[in-house]
């Protein structure tokens, strides 16, 4: 046995004692958990009384006044700061009144899964060291592949969200096509104006910034036009370019529209193109029987992205990618390191998540998906999704009845609409209108620009959003319009006031 000096021994034991707060005993754990649990209960019970959005963000400055790492501080005070300066400012994503962007979720059972994943600190990156964690993630991916209609040979990865999932898909498509740096200037990517920006970012991060981008025209419902796609592909081949990747959407963030996926898949199969479908928002609606027709063709994609933190109402940080050809996924991402040689085994078989993703250190995010699905089954998720579809249709009809100009009938749960004032520019009015709803704060609505025209949009996907929420949103909008119409000086500039009224409804998009 190696000898140790009394001085070294004393120092080691002293450091051990100083570090002991990092490993509290059962009594201290109970005390800390009681305070956290009590706050969680107060927060959740008080959600209906909180505003969905708080315009005043001055409380954020108080965070820095606490300092950072200077010494121990009581948990109660830290929880109060979290409540006031984090949960109490800006958007409250867990609120039923979150009707902007594409709402995230945050179901309670998932928080318990996250707690257990953090306490056990399971590593979900390598099958050898965390076989149970990897098996759970594999089961989740198999389930997603099944309802999405992917074949048995498909593979995938649970990622932190749609952005990393999209990057995995783009890199897999690049490698499957055998593209090398010398090919990038000739490789052509086809998308519509409403393709999510994370895909364009993924293309750039994947080293393909020099690739040729083609914006495919849209039909009257703002969906990518397959005939236009086929024409562009033929023209690019005639130019000596290399058509490569088509980006389709199963629910765009701007308008919620679903591209005609089946017809796009026909073009891709005929032309030998990789077909990627962004179903981050809309993919889980495939669990609803009536939506399968809308999403027809999604199962023909070469790669598919889904976000469980959207359509499964889970906490942020849960995305997924499915690749039809599982071997293509592994060929694109697998690497070997000598210090991991012990992890190569044949007993359990199968690949490790770290081999098919940029992530090596991998949080056990599968538990937040697995636990609520086994706790409740599929039925409540399916019912919640169908409820959101019905609420969007209800809002579309009611907002039109209030006198708003409305966009297309929603195939999923996003509705676009705007108010056209009797005088002044509609864009200025609607920009003021969305700002007026933000100041009100009872619900949170967002906006977008379509073909140069400013539109408001409502996205129904928060699991706490119900009929009374939509009625409240209609009330907030009607009151805001009345206030702005009564005080035109709040939105109408001198220039816009001179614009002819008949020109105000122009701009397209509806």
CSV table of N, CA, C and O in Angstrom, one decimal, residues 379-431:
chain,number,residue,atom,x,y,z
A,379,UNK,N,-53.7,7.9,-25.3
A,379,UNK,CA,-55.0,8.5,-25.5
A,379,UNK,C,-55.1,10.0,-25.0
A,379,UNK,O,-55.6,10.8,-25.8
A,380,UNK,N,-54.6,10.4,-23.9
A,380,UNK,CA,-54.7,11.8,-23.5
A,380,UNK,C,-53.9,12.7,-24.4
A,380,UNK,O,-54.3,13.9,-24.7
A,381,UNK,N,-52.8,12.3,-25.0
A,381,UNK,CA,-52.0,13.1,-25.9
A,381,UNK,C,-52.8,13.3,-27.2
A,381,UNK,O,-52.9,14.3,-27.8
A,382,UNK,N,-53.4,12.2,-27.7
A,382,UNK,CA,-54.2,12.2,-28.9
A,382,UNK,C,-55.4,13.2,-28.7
A,382,UNK,O,-55.7,14.0,-29.6
A,383,UNK,N,-56.0,13.1,-27.5
A,383,UNK,CA,-57.2,14.0,-27.3
A,383,UNK,C,-56.8,15.4,-27.2
A,383,UNK,O,-57.5,16.3,-27.7
A,384,UNK,N,-55.6,15.7,-26.6
A,384,UNK,CA,-55.2,17.1,-26.5
A,384,UNK,C,-54.8,17.6,-27.8
A,384,UNK,O,-55.1,18.8,-28.1
A,385,UNK,N,-54.2,16.9,-28.7
A,385,UNK,CA,-53.9,17.3,-30.1
A,385,UNK,C,-55.2,17.6,-30.8
A,385,UNK,O,-55.3,18.6,-31.5
A,386,UNK,N,-56.2,16.7,-30.7
A,386,UNK,CA,-57.4,16.9,-31.5
A,386,UNK,C,-58.1,18.2,-30.9
A,386,UNK,O,-58.7,18.9,-31.7
A,387,UNK,N,-58.1,18.4,-29.6
A,387,UNK,CA,-58.7,19.6,-29.0
A,387,UNK,C,-58.1,20.9,-29.7
A,387,UNK,O,-58.8,21.8,-30.0
A,388,UNK,N,-56.7,20.9,-29.8
A,388,UNK,CA,-56.1,22.1,-30.4
A,388,UNK,C,-56.5,22.3,-31.8
A,388,UNK,O,-56.7,23.5,-32.3
A,389,UNK,N,-56.7,21.3,-32.6
A,389,UNK,CA,-57.2,21.4,-34.0
A,389,UNK,C,-58.6,22.1,-34.0
A,389,UNK,O,-58.8,23.0,-34.8
A,390,UNK,N,-59.5,21.6,-33.1
A,390,UNK,CA,-60.8,22.2,-33.0
A,390,UNK,C,-60.8,23.6,-32.5
A,390,UNK,O,-61.5,24.4,-33.0
A,391,UNK,N,-59.9,23.9,-31.6
A,391,UNK,CA,-59.8,25.3,-31.1
A,391,UNK,C,-59.3,26.2,-32.2
A,391,UNK,O,-59.8,27.4,-32.3
A,392,UNK,N,-58.4,25.8,-33.0
A,392,UNK,CA,-57.9,26.6,-34.1
A,392,UNK,C,-59.0,26.9,-35.1
A,392,UNK,O,-59.2,28.0,-35.6
A,393,UNK,N,-59.8,25.9,-35.4
A,393,UNK,CA,-60.9,26.1,-36.4
A,393,UNK,C,-62.0,27.0,-35.8
A,393,UNK,O,-62.5,27.9,-36.5
A,394,UNK,N,-62.2,26.9,-34.5
A,394,UNK,CA,-63.2,27.8,-33.8
A,394,UNK,C,-62.7,29.2,-33.9
A,394,UNK,O,-63.4,30.1,-34.2
A,395,UNK,N,-61.4,29.4,-33.6
A,395,UNK,CA,-60.9,30.8,-33.6
A,395,UNK,C,-60.9,31.4,-35.0
A,395,UNK,O,-61.3,32.6,-35.2
A,396,UNK,N,-60.6,30.6,-36.0
A,396,UNK,CA,-60.6,31.0,-37.4
A,396,UNK,C,-62.0,31.6,-37.8
A,396,UNK,O,-62.1,32.6,-38.4
A,397,UNK,N,-63.0,30.8,-37.4
A,397,UNK,CA,-64.4,31.3,-37.7
A,397,UNK,C,-64.8,32.5,-36.9
A,397,UNK,O,-65.4,33.5,-37.4
A,398,UNK,N,-64.4,32.5,-35.6
A,398,UNK,CA,-64.9,33.6,-34.7
A,398,UNK,C,-64.1,34.9,-35.0
A,398,UNK,O,-64.7,36.0,-35.0
A,399,UNK,N,-62.8,34.8,-35.3
A,399,UNK,CA,-62.0,36.1,-35.6
A,399,UNK,C,-62.5,36.7,-36.9
A,399,UNK,O,-62.6,37.9,-37.0
A,400,UNK,N,-62.9,35.9,-37.9
A,400,UNK,CA,-63.5,36.4,-39.1
A,400,UNK,C,-64.8,37.1,-38.8
A,400,UNK,O,-65.1,38.1,-39.4
A,401,UNK,N,-65.6,36.5,-37.9
A,401,UNK,CA,-66.9,37.1,-37.6
A,401,UNK,C,-66.8,38.4,-36.9
A,401,UNK,O,-67.7,39.3,-36.9
A,402,UNK,N,-65.6,38.7,-36.2
A,402,UNK,CA,-65.4,39.9,-35.6
A,402,UNK,C,-65.0,41.0,-36.6
A,402,UNK,O,-64.8,42.2,-36.2
A,403,UNK,N,-64.8,40.6,-37.8
A,403,UNK,CA,-64.4,41.6,-38.9
A,403,UNK,C,-63.0,41.6,-39.3
A,403,UNK,O,-62.6,42.4,-40.1
A,404,UNK,N,-62.2,40.7,-38.8
A,404,UNK,CA,-60.8,40.5,-39.2
A,404,UNK,C,-60.7,39.8,-40.6
A,404,UNK,O,-61.6,39.0,-40.9
A,405,UNK,N,-59.7,40.2,-41.3
A,405,UNK,CA,-59.4,39.5,-42.5
A,405,UNK,C,-58.6,38.2,-42.1
A,405,UNK,O,-57.7,38.3,-41.2
A,406,UNK,N,-59.0,37.0,-42.6
A,406,UNK,CA,-58.4,35.8,-42.1
A,406,UNK,C,-57.6,35.1,-43.3
A,406,UNK,O,-57.9,35.3,-44.4
A,407,UNK,N,-56.6,34.4,-42.9
A,407,UNK,CA,-55.8,33.6,-43.8
A,407,UNK,C,-56.6,32.3,-44.1
A,407,UNK,O,-57.7,32.1,-43.8
A,408,UNK,N,-55.9,31.3,-44.7
A,408,UNK,CA,-56.5,30.1,-45.1
A,408,UNK,C,-57.1,29.3,-44.0
A,408,UNK,O,-56.6,29.5,-42.8
A,409,UNK,N,-58.1,28.5,-44.2
A,409,UNK,CA,-58.6,27.5,-43.2
A,409,UNK,C,-57.4,26.7,-42.7
A,409,UNK,O,-56.6,26.2,-43.4
A,410,UNK,N,-57.2,26.7,-41.3
A,410,UNK,CA,-56.0,26.0,-40.8
A,410,UNK,C,-56.0,24.5,-41.0
A,410,UNK,O,-57.0,23.8,-40.5
A,411,UNK,N,-55.0,23.9,-41.6
A,411,UNK,CA,-55.0,22.4,-41.7
A,411,UNK,C,-54.6,21.8,-40.4
A,411,UNK,O,-54.9,20.7,-40.1
A,412,UNK,N,-53.8,22.6,-39.6
A,412,UNK,CA,-53.4,22.2,-38.2
A,412,UNK,C,-53.9,23.2,-37.2
A,412,UNK,O,-55.1,23.3,-37.1
A,413,UNK,N,-53.0,23.9,-36.5
A,413,UNK,CA,-53.5,24.7,-35.4
A,413,UNK,C,-52.9,26.1,-35.4
A,413,UNK,O,-52.8,26.8,-34.4
A,414,UNK,N,-52.4,26.6,-36.6
A,414,UNK,CA,-52.0,28.0,-36.7
A,414,UNK,C,-53.0,28.8,-37.5
A,414,UNK,O,-53.4,28.3,-38.6
A,415,UNK,N,-53.4,30.0,-37.1
A,415,UNK,CA,-54.3,30.8,-37.8
A,415,UNK,C,-53.7,32.2,-38.0
A,415,UNK,O,-53.1,32.8,-37.1
A,416,UNK,N,-53.8,32.7,-39.2
A,416,UNK,CA,-53.3,34.0,-39.6
A,416,UNK,C,-54.5,34.9,-39.8
A,416,UNK,O,-55.5,34.5,-40.4
A,417,UNK,N,-54.3,36.2,-39.4
A,417,UNK,CA,-55.4,37.1,-39.4
A,417,UNK,C,-54.9,38.5,-39.3
A,417,UNK,O,-53.7,38.7,-38.8
A,418,UNK,N,-55.7,39.5,-39.7
A,418,UNK,CA,-55.3,40.9,-39.5
A,418,UNK,C,-56.5,41.8,-39.6
A,418,UNK,O,-57.5,41.4,-40.1
A,419,UNK,N,-56.3,43.0,-39.0
A,419,UNK,CA,-57.4,44.0,-39.1
A,419,UNK,C,-57.1,45.0,-40.2
A,419,UNK,O,-56.0,45.5,-40.2
A,420,UNK,N,-58.1,45.3,-41.0
A,420,UNK,CA,-57.9,46.3,-42.0
A,420,UNK,C,-58.7,47.6,-41.6
A,420,UNK,O,-59.9,47.6,-41.6
A,421,UNK,N,-58.0,48.6,-41.2
A,421,UNK,CA,-58.7,49.8,-40.7
A,421,UNK,C,-59.3,50.6,-41.9
A,421,UNK,O,-58.9,50.4,-43.0
A,422,UNK,N,-60.2,51.5,-41.5
A,422,UNK,CA,-60.9,52.3,-42.6
A,422,UNK,C,-60.0,53.3,-43.2
A,422,UNK,O,-60.1,53.7,-44.4
A,423,UNK,N,-59.0,53.7,-42.5
A,423,UNK,CA,-58.0,54.7,-43.0
A,423,UNK,C,-56.6,54.4,-42.4
A,423,UNK,O,-56.6,53.7,-41.3
A,424,UNK,N,-55.5,54.8,-43.0
A,424,UNK,CA,-54.2,54.5,-42.5
A,424,UNK,C,-53.8,53.1,-43.0
A,424,UNK,O,-54.6,52.3,-43.6
A,425,UNK,N,-52.5,52.8,-42.8
A,425,UNK,CA,-52.0,51.5,-43.4
A,425,UNK,C,-52.3,50.4,-42.4
A,425,UNK,O,-52.2,50.5,-41.2
A,426,UNK,N,-52.7,49.3,-43.0
A,426,UNK,CA,-53.0,48.1,-42.3
A,426,UNK,C,-51.8,47.5,-41.5
A,426,UNK,O,-51.9,47.0,-40.4
A,427,UNK,N,-50.7,47.6,-42.1
A,427,UNK,CA,-49.5,47.1,-41.5
A,427,UNK,C,-49.2,47.8,-40.2
A,427,UNK,O,-48.9,47.2,-39.2
A,428,UNK,N,-49.3,49.1,-40.2
A,428,UNK,CA,-49.0,49.9,-39.0
A,428,UNK,C,-50.0,49.6,-37.9
A,428,UNK,O,-49.7,49.5,-36.8
A,429,UNK,N,-51.3,49.5,-38.3
A,429,UNK,CA,-52.3,49.2,-37.4
A,429,UNK,C,-52.1,47.8,-36.7
A,429,UNK,O,-52.1,47.7,-35.5
A,430,UNK,N,-51.7,46.8,-37.5
A,430,UNK,CA,-51.6,45.5,-36.9
A,430,UNK,C,-50.3,45.3,-36.1
A,430,UNK,O,-50.3,44.6,-35.1
A,431,UNK,N,-49.3,46.1,-36.5
A,431,UNK,CA,-48.1,46.1,-35.6
A,431,UNK,C,-48.4,46.7,-34.3
A,431,UNK,O,-48.0,46.2,-33.2
